[in-house]
Amino acid sequence: MSPSLPTVQQTEMHPSRWGSPDRATALPESARDIVDLVFGADDRPALVDPPLAAPAIEPALLEGLVAVLGAEHVLTDDETRRLRTRGKSTPDLLRARAGDLADAPDAVVRPGSHDEVAAVLAFAVEHHLAVVPFGGGTSVTGGLVARREGFAGVLSLDLVRMKRLVSVDHVSMTATLEPGLRGPEAEALLAAEGVTLGHFPQSFEYATIGGFAATRSSGQSSAGFGRFDALVVGLTVATPRGRLDLGTAPANAAGPDLRQLILGSEGTFGVITSVTVRVRKVAEVRVYEGWRWPSFAEGAAAMRTLAQGGLLPTVIRLSDEAETSINLADPSSVGGEGATGCLMITGYEGERAAVDAKQAAVTAVLTGLGGTGVGTEPGDKWAHGRFDAPYLRDSMLDVGVLVETLETATFWSNVDRLYADVKAALERELGQPSIVLCHISHVYETGCSLYFTVAAKESDDPLAQWGRAKAAASDAMIAAGATITHHHAVGTDHQRWFAEEIGPLGVSVLRAVKADLDPTGILNPGVLIP
Amino acid sequence: MSPSLPTVQQTEMHPSRWGSPDRATALPESARDIVDLVFGADDRPALVDPPLAAPAIEPALLEGLVAVLGAEHVLTDDETRRLRTRGKSTPDLLRARAGDLADAPDAVVRPGSHDEVAAVLAFAVEHHLAVVPFGGGTSVTGGLVARREGFAGVLSLDLVRMKRLVSVDHVSMTATLEPGLRGPEAEALLAAEGVTLGHFPQSFEYATIGGFAATRSSGQSSAGFGRFDALVVGLTVATPRGRLDLGTAPANAAGPDLRQLILGSEGTFGVITSVTVRVRKVAEVRVYEGWRWPSFAEGAAAMRTLAQGGLLPTVIRLSDEAETSINLADPSSVGGEGATGCLMITGYEGERAAVDAKQAAVTAVLTGLGGTGVGTEPGDKWAHGRFDAPYLRDSMLDVGVLVETLETATFWSNVDRLYADVKAALERELGQPSIVLCHISHVYETGCSLYFTVAAKESDDPLAQWGRAKAAASDAMIAAGATITHHHAVGTDHQRWFAEEIGPLGVSVLRAVKADLDPTGILNPGVLIP
């Protein structure tokens, strides 16, 4: 594992905050002054643990689960249930901050193997219990909020005991991992074998292998390593109808690719119990640098040139003018050297010779296109702070400033329109004072993602405030023919637009698959499938 | 379009032969002598057009179809039906040579647009007619042989009128193509726009865009361009339940990837009416060269090193010792310079500077691993003859020698076993005299394909003879945990092993999707789905 990656985080996350309490901080004084100037800082009362309703599940059912898993793996205490309540979207945090933990599961079950997962599902089918697979709890789209109505209870199926590195195939360069491994845990086990998965989404410290697969996660090194769905060569899935073992070759022509039906299924078709992924040798060197562009459009055009020329670095990201001037990961930088044009980060990871060659080639192209290299400082700063933004969001919420992100993707020819339309929708609905920032962090030959971050003075009803902005932005995405999500998945929050994106027949197909694999509909009911 | 690519072939293929009659040739004298020596040449009588049963479809239904498409696009003459009978596997040819055209469609319909396809499907649902989508007719796995029982007739839905290049997006580098375009036709239209698809399977001259998508084709430049399924960013599909429009971004996290459910569906879920693909600039230069390796294992290890080092040429293929010594595309070479070790072909296509750089880097790696460069002659010979092997098969069948191919794929650590087991199964079942040749022509970071060619003296019942060998080879693939097909698809011939590969629950999922999109089961009944 790279020394720059954080160590394994076992701390479980409180429903009202991101990450480890040890790393929670107040805004730095300089940042607070600026936030106060822009939004008016408005200190909120310290958070207390909101009360939790008693588990709404018959004791006899809990006893049945105990018979399956043992008493130590069927938990109903408030603390355990609280820590499995919802995910980490800003609305999730706002609800918890407002004392609303109504979506807490009734019990948390912790199977330790594929067979135990299957046994839990069989029990849940028999007694019509809703089952919510739980990995890192990092969903930002309501993916952990199951429909409760009609069920005898809601179980959070926590994969925390399934954390083995099952095998590494050094010839094929693949590894089989259990779903409960968090990003740093997986990387540590793989590093001991000299290999890396190379998947570093912002949620890396908490999110799990199973969650990456179930939601089609995309990491900050996607240009060099590919999206998570592109890394997966095999899957084992426990469904109410039995077991699926998928993946006989890197690729084949044996019918539709069923792996691609499980990837992105968000726990609604089955519980992923192992994932076989492509791995690579641990990088010998890592270099991150900054480039300055006169405009977002010119920087984006340069990214397109690299992608279409087959010359992508391992990491490439580009902030628009607003994001460049307000570096969220380092609010003290506002108005500093970063305030002109647009900042691009390029990163190279691999063996020394390959890194040098790629860096030289990319540098030639970017310089030729009008970019100005600004050295390694901005790159190192980005690499150092890249998992910290969610902590900053908490600090902002603490002073009454709503911060949230959303993202989309489209083909290159549609990027300008999509950018303008989503930005305009957010600015219109959020009103003033607010800021809307954007970056491109995932590029392909044919298109790229757009990732927006917003900050606004909280209104009296911040949930409704954000709801309007989110809906307007989502409408703009669909109207532009773009996707409702590049890497945050559908959950419950994106369903309305997801249904428009794939059309009624696409929804019908998903329902048919769901009905086949989960006939009684116990798996994450209400999530993904409209 | 490259000057080395063949010109557009409009000739339709006779059910007993490959390709254009103009290009059919007898074996060259030198080759014939060798074939005679090895197998005993046994001249077969000249082929005649076998008789065809009258169309088994009510005249009223034909009138109904005429009302939908016009009389000129509803054809029942013998010649048209004969040319849409089965595909191009050796068993298909043997059956036609034996006068058996029992699988001829009852009528050939030629819709000219998505809406006309939809109208034909609606009519077929209403009257319970089986519908077999027909592109180039190049299936080698029985993909065009629909089950007839229980239907009011079998329609061949010929996409020959849907040959438009709908649009090219030069910014996103994508193109939208209609399904009936054959490989050379698509490349010619794209070349006029300065771009290429880069998809060159052996069936290139006849196979179509729709067929490439429906069967997950893989081309000879897959190392540089990717498999066809990797090129597809969007699809439009006409199903009996309505229209699917898929593809809002290069990639996304909006649920399972439904494009990957249509790719490989072999006409059983719907008729693909347009395909949006990634394109690239037409190559400035093309260089093909040969490398000599002491053994197949050493050559394969070198391919693995290139793939895992991110250093693949555009084309890379490696013949085993037997295939190297008997170059099927040039039988006169037997025993010549090609007779020692294993021949690898590497090809580079692109801009001059990029080609030079890649070639230099690959050359350094291959030399370091013990390969010996043998110049451009073997590469040019391969590039020149690469679409000719199917003609040679006909020449061999003409003298009583059964020639056929089959293919599979696996992860690198399993290649040695898979190679040995499939080869042994083929040799055992074919008996003597026979030859079994193999090459690797598609490589990935985690694995590769194996493509076998066999030749054997025809027994009195060559269909049964090949059936036994094919079954034994297929059993060996599944027993080794490999795939039943890397790029030939499932059709009817691979169903038994396909069912083992994806398991009963995988089959159940496909049936559920089929039941949803094609509730009355009219689309390619009996194909793909067990």
mmCIF file of C-alpha atoms in Angstrom, chain A residues 135-429:
data_model
loop_
_atom_site.group_PDB
_atom_site.id
_atom_site.type_symbol
_atom_site.label_atom_id
_atom_site.label_comp_id
_atom_site.label_asym_id
_atom_site.label_seq_id
_atom_site.Cartn_x
_atom_site.Cartn_y
_atom_site.Cartn_z
ATOM 1 C CA GLY A 135 -20.849 -2.476 3.431
ATOM 2 C CA GLY A 136 -19.334 0.860 4.337
ATOM 3 C CA GLY A 137 -22.562 2.799 4.667
ATOM 4 C CA THR A 138 -21.280 5.453 2.261
ATOM 5 C CA SER A 139 -24.229 5.650 -0.143
ATOM 6 C CA VAL A 140 -25.051 9.225 -1.110
ATOM 7 C CA THR A 141 -28.215 8.352 -3.041
ATOM 8 C CA GLY A 142 -30.432 6.736 -0.426
ATOM 9 C CA GLY A 143 -29.257 3.233 -1.299
ATOM 10 C CA LEU A 144 -29.638 2.029 2.303
ATOM 11 C CA VAL A 145 -33.187 3.204 2.866
ATOM 12 C CA ALA A 146 -35.401 0.204 2.238
ATOM 13 C CA ARG A 147 -39.167 0.385 2.033
ATOM 14 C CA ARG A 148 -40.546 -0.850 5.352
ATOM 15 C CA GLU A 149 -44.254 -1.199 4.554
ATOM 16 C CA GLY A 150 -45.478 -4.743 4.162
ATOM 17 C CA PHE A 151 -42.432 -6.369 5.732
ATOM 18 C CA ALA A 152 -42.108 -8.074 9.089
ATOM 19 C CA GLY A 153 -39.027 -5.978 9.755
ATOM 20 C CA VAL A 154 -35.924 -4.511 8.144
ATOM 21 C CA LEU A 155 -32.560 -6.269 8.532
ATOM 22 C CA SER A 156 -29.278 -4.575 7.881
ATOM 23 C CA LEU A 157 -27.114 -7.382 6.474
ATOM 24 C CA ASP A 158 -23.686 -6.202 7.537
ATOM 25 C CA LEU A 159 -20.814 -7.767 5.595
ATOM 26 C CA VAL A 160 -18.260 -6.743 8.221
ATOM 27 C CA ARG A 161 -17.218 -10.359 8.907
ATOM 28 C CA MET A 162 -16.485 -11.103 5.253
ATOM 29 C CA LYS A 163 -13.093 -9.478 4.925
ATOM 30 C CA ARG A 164 -10.832 -12.166 3.488
ATOM 31 C CA LEU A 165 -8.508 -11.932 0.560
ATOM 32 C CA VAL A 166 -9.557 -15.314 -0.789
ATOM 33 C CA SER A 167 -6.800 -15.753 -3.355
ATOM 34 C CA VAL A 168 -4.342 -13.974 -5.596
ATOM 35 C CA ASP A 169 -3.469 -15.326 -9.045
ATOM 36 C CA HIS A 170 -0.111 -13.733 -9.812
ATOM 37 C CA VAL A 171 -0.024 -15.164 -13.327
ATOM 38 C CA SER A 172 -3.444 -13.891 -14.391
ATOM 39 C CA MET A 173 -3.054 -10.838 -12.143
ATOM 40 C CA THR A 174 -6.427 -11.297 -10.498
ATOM 41 C CA ALA A 175 -7.513 -11.410 -6.876
ATOM 42 C CA THR A 176 -10.662 -12.713 -5.241
ATOM 43 C CA LEU A 177 -11.885 -10.562 -2.377
ATOM 44 C CA GLU A 178 -14.748 -10.795 0.062
ATOM 45 C CA PRO A 179 -17.295 -7.994 -0.070
ATOM 46 C CA GLY A 180 -16.857 -6.547 3.417
ATOM 47 C CA LEU A 181 -13.292 -5.359 2.879
ATOM 48 C CA ARG A 182 -12.991 -1.592 3.043
ATOM 49 C CA GLY A 183 -10.753 0.112 0.518
ATOM 50 C CA PRO A 184 -7.679 0.425 2.763
ATOM 51 C CA GLU A 185 -8.137 -3.095 4.127
ATOM 52 C CA ALA A 186 -8.252 -4.548 0.633
ATOM 53 C CA GLU A 187 -5.218 -2.520 -0.445
ATOM 54 C CA ALA A 188 -3.258 -3.587 2.634
ATOM 55 C CA LEU A 189 -3.926 -7.280 1.996
ATOM 56 C CA LEU A 190 -3.102 -6.888 -1.685
ATOM 57 C CA ALA A 191 0.035 -4.862 -0.941
ATOM 58 C CA ALA A 192 1.353 -7.785 1.090
ATOM 59 C CA GLU A 193 1.163 -9.699 -2.194
ATOM 60 C CA GLY A 194 2.847 -6.884 -4.116
ATOM 61 C CA VAL A 195 -0.288 -5.887 -6.013
ATOM 62 C CA THR A 196 -2.900 -3.143 -5.974
ATOM 63 C CA LEU A 197 -6.487 -2.727 -7.056
ATOM 64 C CA GLY A 198 -5.957 0.963 -7.789
ATOM 65 C CA HIS A 199 -9.500 1.960 -6.899
ATOM 66 C CA PHE A 200 -9.597 5.181 -4.885
ATOM 67 C CA PRO A 201 -12.991 6.881 -4.818
ATOM 68 C CA GLN A 202 -13.461 9.692 -2.310
ATOM 69 C CA SER A 203 -15.270 7.177 -0.080
ATOM 70 C CA PHE A 204 -12.202 4.880 -0.189
ATOM 71 C CA GLU A 205 -11.540 4.858 3.546
ATOM 72 C CA TYR A 206 -14.968 3.419 4.380
ATOM 73 C CA ALA A 207 -16.557 1.975 1.243
ATOM 74 C CA THR A 208 -16.233 -1.751 0.589
ATOM 75 C CA ILE A 209 -15.423 -4.097 -2.257
ATOM 76 C CA GLY A 210 -19.016 -5.319 -2.378
ATOM 77 C CA GLY A 211 -20.306 -1.775 -2.440
ATOM 78 C CA PHE A 212 -17.911 -0.759 -5.224
ATOM 79 C CA ALA A 213 -19.337 -3.585 -7.330
ATOM 80 C CA ALA A 214 -22.978 -3.098 -6.393
ATOM 81 C CA THR A 215 -22.866 0.608 -7.267
ATOM 82 C CA ARG A 216 -20.384 0.729 -10.198
ATOM 83 C CA SER A 217 -18.022 2.966 -8.296
ATOM 84 C CA SER A 218 -15.349 4.957 -10.111
ATOM 85 C CA GLY A 219 -12.088 5.941 -8.460
ATOM 86 C CA GLN A 220 -9.819 8.948 -8.740
ATOM 87 C CA SER A 221 -7.329 6.870 -10.753
ATOM 88 C CA SER A 222 -9.967 5.743 -13.231
ATOM 89 C CA ALA A 223 -8.005 7.112 -16.185
ATOM 90 C CA GLY A 224 -5.209 4.666 -15.442
ATOM 91 C CA PHE A 225 -6.997 1.785 -13.750
ATOM 92 C CA GLY A 226 -10.525 1.949 -15.119
ATOM 93 C CA ARG A 227 -13.860 2.095 -13.352
ATOM 94 C CA PHE A 228 -14.574 -0.597 -10.795
ATOM 95 C CA ASP A 229 -16.943 -2.375 -13.182
ATOM 96 C CA ALA A 230 -14.052 -2.602 -15.656
ATOM 97 C CA LEU A 231 -11.856 -4.257 -13.012
ATOM 98 C CA VAL A 232 -14.307 -7.038 -12.217
ATOM 99 C CA VAL A 233 -13.772 -10.351 -13.988
ATOM 100 C CA GLY A 234 -15.820 -12.553 -11.674
ATOM 101 C CA LEU A 235 -18.613 -12.428 -9.108
ATOM 102 C CA THR A 236 -20.315 -14.760 -6.686
ATOM 103 C CA VAL A 237 -23.814 -13.764 -5.663
ATOM 104 C CA ALA A 238 -26.230 -15.150 -3.088
ATOM 105 C CA THR A 239 -29.820 -14.686 -4.219
ATOM 106 C CA PRO A 240 -33.082 -15.920 -2.757
ATOM 107 C CA ARG A 241 -33.217 -18.366 -5.690
ATOM 108 C CA GLY A 242 -29.683 -19.676 -5.212
ATOM 109 C CA ARG A 243 -26.134 -18.956 -6.151
ATOM 110 C CA LEU A 244 -24.691 -17.272 -9.238
ATOM 111 C CA ASP A 245 -21.029 -17.852 -10.136
ATOM 112 C CA LEU A 246 -20.059 -15.594 -13.010
ATOM 113 C CA GLY A 247 -16.791 -15.053 -14.866
ATOM 114 C CA THR A 248 -15.138 -17.792 -16.949
ATOM 115 C CA ALA A 249 -12.787 -15.557 -18.937
ATOM 116 C CA PRO A 250 -11.757 -11.898 -19.193
ATOM 117 C CA ALA A 251 -14.402 -11.532 -21.905
ATOM 118 C CA ASN A 252 -16.498 -13.878 -23.989
ATOM 119 C CA ALA A 253 -19.357 -14.226 -26.442
ATOM 120 C CA ALA A 254 -21.358 -16.583 -24.259
ATOM 121 C CA GLY A 255 -24.560 -14.602 -24.352
ATOM 122 C CA PRO A 256 -25.244 -11.316 -22.555
ATOM 123 C CA ASP A 257 -22.652 -10.423 -19.914
ATOM 124 C CA LEU A 258 -24.453 -11.332 -16.713
ATOM 125 C CA ARG A 259 -21.651 -9.791 -14.640
ATOM 126 C CA GLN A 260 -22.798 -6.438 -15.996
ATOM 127 C CA LEU A 261 -26.299 -7.180 -14.761
ATOM 128 C CA ILE A 262 -25.106 -7.739 -11.175
ATOM 129 C CA LEU A 263 -22.730 -4.760 -11.258
ATOM 130 C CA GLY A 264 -24.902 -1.772 -10.426
ATOM 131 C CA SER A 265 -27.739 -3.879 -9.018
ATOM 132 C CA GLU A 266 -27.369 -2.221 -5.598
ATOM 133 C CA GLY A 267 -28.281 -5.260 -3.558
ATOM 134 C CA THR A 268 -31.666 -5.669 -5.215
ATOM 135 C CA PHE A 269 -30.872 -8.889 -7.135
ATOM 136 C CA GLY A 270 -28.652 -10.582 -4.588
ATOM 137 C CA VAL A 271 -25.833 -10.142 -2.115
ATOM 138 C CA ILE A 272 -22.373 -10.138 -3.699
ATOM 139 C CA THR A 273 -20.308 -12.571 -1.641
ATOM 140 C CA SER A 274 -17.038 -12.435 -3.561
ATOM 141 C CA VAL A 275 -15.533 -10.313 -6.288
ATOM 142 C CA THR A 276 -12.642 -11.309 -8.544
ATOM 143 C CA VAL A 277 -10.813 -8.268 -9.803
ATOM 144 C CA ARG A 278 -7.923 -7.473 -12.073
ATOM 145 C CA VAL A 279 -4.895 -6.278 -10.046
ATOM 146 C CA ARG A 280 -1.606 -4.649 -11.003
ATOM 147 C CA LYS A 281 1.850 -4.456 -9.524
ATOM 148 C CA VAL A 282 2.208 -1.869 -6.760
ATOM 149 C CA ALA A 283 3.489 1.338 -8.311
ATOM 150 C CA GLU A 284 7.195 2.058 -7.966
ATOM 151 C CA VAL A 285 6.688 5.795 -8.230
ATOM 152 C CA ARG A 286 3.834 8.240 -8.017
ATOM 153 C CA VAL A 287 3.994 11.758 -9.387
ATOM 154 C CA TYR A 288 1.181 14.297 -9.196
ATOM 155 C CA GLU A 289 1.415 17.695 -10.783
ATOM 156 C CA GLY A 290 -0.618 20.755 -11.576
ATOM 157 C CA TRP A 291 -1.423 22.434 -14.882
ATOM 158 C CA ARG A 292 -3.023 25.803 -15.419
ATOM 159 C CA TRP A 293 -5.512 26.394 -18.271
ATOM 160 C CA PRO A 294 -6.978 29.708 -19.396
ATOM 161 C CA SER A 295 -10.499 28.245 -19.293
ATOM 162 C CA PHE A 296 -12.479 25.142 -18.371
ATOM 163 C CA ALA A 297 -13.280 24.575 -22.047
ATOM 164 C CA GLU A 298 -9.621 24.584 -23.036
ATOM 165 C CA GLY A 299 -8.672 22.243 -20.215
ATOM 166 C CA ALA A 300 -11.522 19.895 -21.133
ATOM 167 C CA ALA A 301 -10.456 19.921 -24.774
ATOM 168 C CA ALA A 302 -6.962 18.929 -23.687
ATOM 169 C CA MET A 303 -8.371 16.015 -21.671
ATOM 170 C CA ARG A 304 -10.298 14.919 -24.734
ATOM 171 C CA THR A 305 -7.159 15.078 -26.868
ATOM 172 C CA LEU A 306 -5.299 12.881 -24.394
ATOM 173 C CA ALA A 307 -8.154 10.374 -24.089
ATOM 174 C CA GLN A 308 -8.652 10.119 -27.852
ATOM 175 C CA GLY A 309 -4.905 9.877 -28.398
ATOM 176 C CA GLY A 310 -4.582 6.929 -26.026
ATOM 177 C CA LEU A 311 -2.320 8.980 -23.780
ATOM 178 C CA LEU A 312 -4.052 9.229 -20.423
ATOM 179 C CA PRO A 313 -2.143 9.663 -17.155
ATOM 180 C CA THR A 314 -3.211 7.535 -14.178
ATOM 181 C CA VAL A 315 -5.100 10.473 -12.653
ATOM 182 C CA ILE A 316 -6.501 13.430 -14.541
ATOM 183 C CA ARG A 317 -8.926 15.993 -13.201
ATOM 184 C CA LEU A 318 -9.824 19.542 -14.068
ATOM 185 C CA SER A 319 -11.568 22.121 -11.899
ATOM 186 C CA ASP A 320 -13.660 24.833 -13.456
ATOM 187 C CA GLU A 321 -12.907 28.493 -12.772
ATOM 188 C CA ALA A 322 -15.090 28.593 -9.661
ATOM 189 C CA GLU A 323 -13.689 25.407 -8.141
ATOM 190 C CA THR A 324 -10.161 26.510 -8.935
ATOM 191 C CA SER A 325 -10.695 29.759 -7.084
ATOM 192 C CA ILE A 326 -12.314 28.052 -4.099
ATOM 193 C CA ASN A 327 -10.387 24.931 -3.303
ATOM 194 C CA LEU A 328 -12.782 23.103 -1.043
ATOM 195 C CA ALA A 329 -10.136 20.790 0.285
ATOM 196 C CA ASP A 330 -8.124 23.806 1.350
ATOM 197 C CA PRO A 331 -10.372 26.772 1.987
ATOM 198 C CA SER A 332 -7.393 28.881 3.030
ATOM 199 C CA SER A 333 -6.340 28.990 -0.611
ATOM 200 C CA VAL A 334 -9.238 31.237 -1.646
ATOM 201 C CA GLY A 335 -7.980 34.150 -3.606
ATOM 202 C CA GLY A 336 -4.425 32.833 -3.629
ATOM 203 C CA GLU A 337 -2.300 31.706 -6.513
ATOM 204 C CA GLY A 338 -5.060 29.263 -7.421
ATOM 205 C CA ALA A 339 -7.476 32.004 -8.323
ATOM 206 C CA THR A 340 -6.856 32.357 -12.052
ATOM 207 C CA GLY A 341 -7.975 30.081 -14.861
ATOM 208 C CA CYS A 342 -8.529 26.413 -14.229
ATOM 209 C CA LEU A 343 -6.377 23.940 -12.360
ATOM 210 C CA MET A 344 -5.770 20.469 -13.762
ATOM 211 C CA ILE A 345 -4.161 17.664 -11.758
ATOM 212 C CA THR A 346 -2.267 14.946 -13.603
ATOM 213 C CA GLY A 347 -0.912 11.898 -11.804
ATOM 214 C CA TYR A 348 1.370 9.123 -12.986
ATOM 215 C CA GLU A 349 1.762 5.813 -11.156
ATOM 216 C CA GLY A 350 3.803 2.804 -12.200
ATOM 217 C CA GLU A 351 7.363 1.787 -12.913
ATOM 218 C CA ARG A 352 9.869 4.591 -13.185
ATOM 219 C CA ALA A 353 10.589 4.237 -16.901
ATOM 220 C CA ALA A 354 6.921 3.976 -17.873
ATOM 221 C CA VAL A 355 6.022 6.962 -15.664
ATOM 222 C CA ASP A 356 8.806 9.041 -17.153
ATOM 223 C CA ALA A 357 7.818 8.182 -20.708
ATOM 224 C CA LYS A 358 4.126 8.855 -20.147
ATOM 225 C CA GLN A 359 4.799 12.066 -18.266
ATOM 226 C CA ALA A 360 7.040 13.340 -21.049
ATOM 227 C CA ALA A 361 4.481 12.513 -23.733
ATOM 228 C CA VAL A 362 1.578 14.055 -21.828
ATOM 229 C CA THR A 363 3.633 17.125 -20.976
ATOM 230 C CA ALA A 364 4.404 17.660 -24.644
ATOM 231 C CA VAL A 365 0.745 17.426 -25.607
ATOM 232 C CA LEU A 366 -0.522 19.664 -22.802
ATOM 233 C CA THR A 367 2.144 22.277 -23.398
ATOM 234 C CA GLY A 368 1.346 22.248 -27.104
ATOM 235 C CA LEU A 369 -2.320 22.844 -26.325
ATOM 236 C CA GLY A 370 -1.639 25.910 -24.191
ATOM 237 C CA GLY A 371 -1.386 24.443 -20.715
ATOM 238 C CA THR A 372 1.130 25.751 -18.218
ATOM 239 C CA GLY A 373 2.797 23.302 -15.889
ATOM 240 C CA VAL A 374 2.768 24.586 -12.304
ATOM 241 C CA GLY A 375 4.853 21.888 -10.669
ATOM 242 C CA THR A 376 4.122 19.186 -8.155
ATOM 243 C CA GLU A 377 2.803 21.312 -5.290
ATOM 244 C CA PRO A 378 -0.848 21.436 -6.394
ATOM 245 C CA GLY A 379 -0.722 17.726 -7.228
ATOM 246 C CA ASP A 380 0.745 16.759 -3.881
ATOM 247 C CA LYS A 381 -1.784 18.946 -2.112
ATOM 248 C CA TRP A 382 -4.595 17.238 -3.963
ATOM 249 C CA ALA A 383 -3.196 13.764 -3.256
ATOM 250 C CA HIS A 384 -2.763 14.620 0.411
ATOM 251 C CA GLY A 385 -6.237 16.016 0.963
ATOM 252 C CA ARG A 386 -8.219 13.937 -1.464
ATOM 253 C CA PHE A 387 -10.239 11.998 1.109
ATOM 254 C CA ASP A 388 -10.899 15.001 3.352
ATOM 255 C CA ALA A 389 -13.709 16.883 1.605
ATOM 256 C CA PRO A 390 -16.501 15.022 3.454
ATOM 257 C CA TYR A 391 -15.046 16.199 6.766
ATOM 258 C CA LEU A 392 -15.159 19.770 5.518
ATOM 259 C CA ARG A 393 -18.810 19.297 4.635
ATOM 260 C CA ASP A 394 -19.512 18.469 8.294
ATOM 261 C CA SER A 395 -17.661 21.594 9.405
ATOM 262 C CA MET A 396 -19.736 23.674 7.008
ATOM 263 C CA LEU A 397 -22.997 22.074 8.165
ATOM 264 C CA ASP A 398 -21.891 22.940 11.708
ATOM 265 C CA VAL A 399 -22.073 26.628 10.781
ATOM 266 C CA GLY A 400 -25.303 26.412 8.808
ATOM 267 C CA VAL A 401 -23.912 26.114 5.298
ATOM 268 C CA LEU A 402 -25.409 23.374 3.156
ATOM 269 C CA VAL A 403 -22.781 21.535 1.113
ATOM 270 C CA GLU A 404 -23.575 18.712 -1.298
ATOM 271 C CA THR A 405 -22.317 17.113 -4.501
ATOM 272 C CA LEU A 406 -23.894 15.547 -7.562
ATOM 273 C CA GLU A 407 -22.499 14.163 -10.754
ATOM 274 C CA THR A 408 -23.333 13.088 -14.278
ATOM 275 C CA ALA A 409 -21.628 12.095 -17.530
ATOM 276 C CA THR A 410 -22.129 12.559 -21.228
ATOM 277 C CA PHE A 411 -20.391 12.392 -24.583
ATOM 278 C CA TRP A 412 -17.821 15.082 -25.339
ATOM 279 C CA SER A 413 -19.954 17.011 -27.823
ATOM 280 C CA ASN A 414 -22.598 17.496 -25.134
ATOM 281 C CA VAL A 415 -20.334 18.579 -22.268
ATOM 282 C CA ASP A 416 -20.703 22.343 -22.726
ATOM 283 C CA ARG A 417 -24.480 22.176 -22.732
ATOM 284 C CA LEU A 418 -24.671 19.786 -19.795
ATOM 285 C CA TYR A 419 -22.281 21.913 -17.750
ATOM 286 C CA ALA A 420 -24.175 25.118 -18.431
ATOM 287 C CA ASP A 421 -27.611 23.652 -17.869
ATOM 288 C CA VAL A 422 -26.863 21.880 -14.597
ATOM 289 C CA LYS A 423 -24.950 24.854 -13.230
ATOM 290 C CA ALA A 424 -27.765 27.222 -14.156
ATOM 291 C CA ALA A 425 -30.381 24.947 -12.592
ATOM 292 C CA LEU A 426 -28.430 24.752 -9.326
ATOM 293 C CA GLU A 427 -27.757 28.484 -9.167
ATOM 294 C CA ARG A 428 -31.371 29.290 -9.938
ATOM 295 C CA GLU A 429 -32.820 26.992 -7.280
#
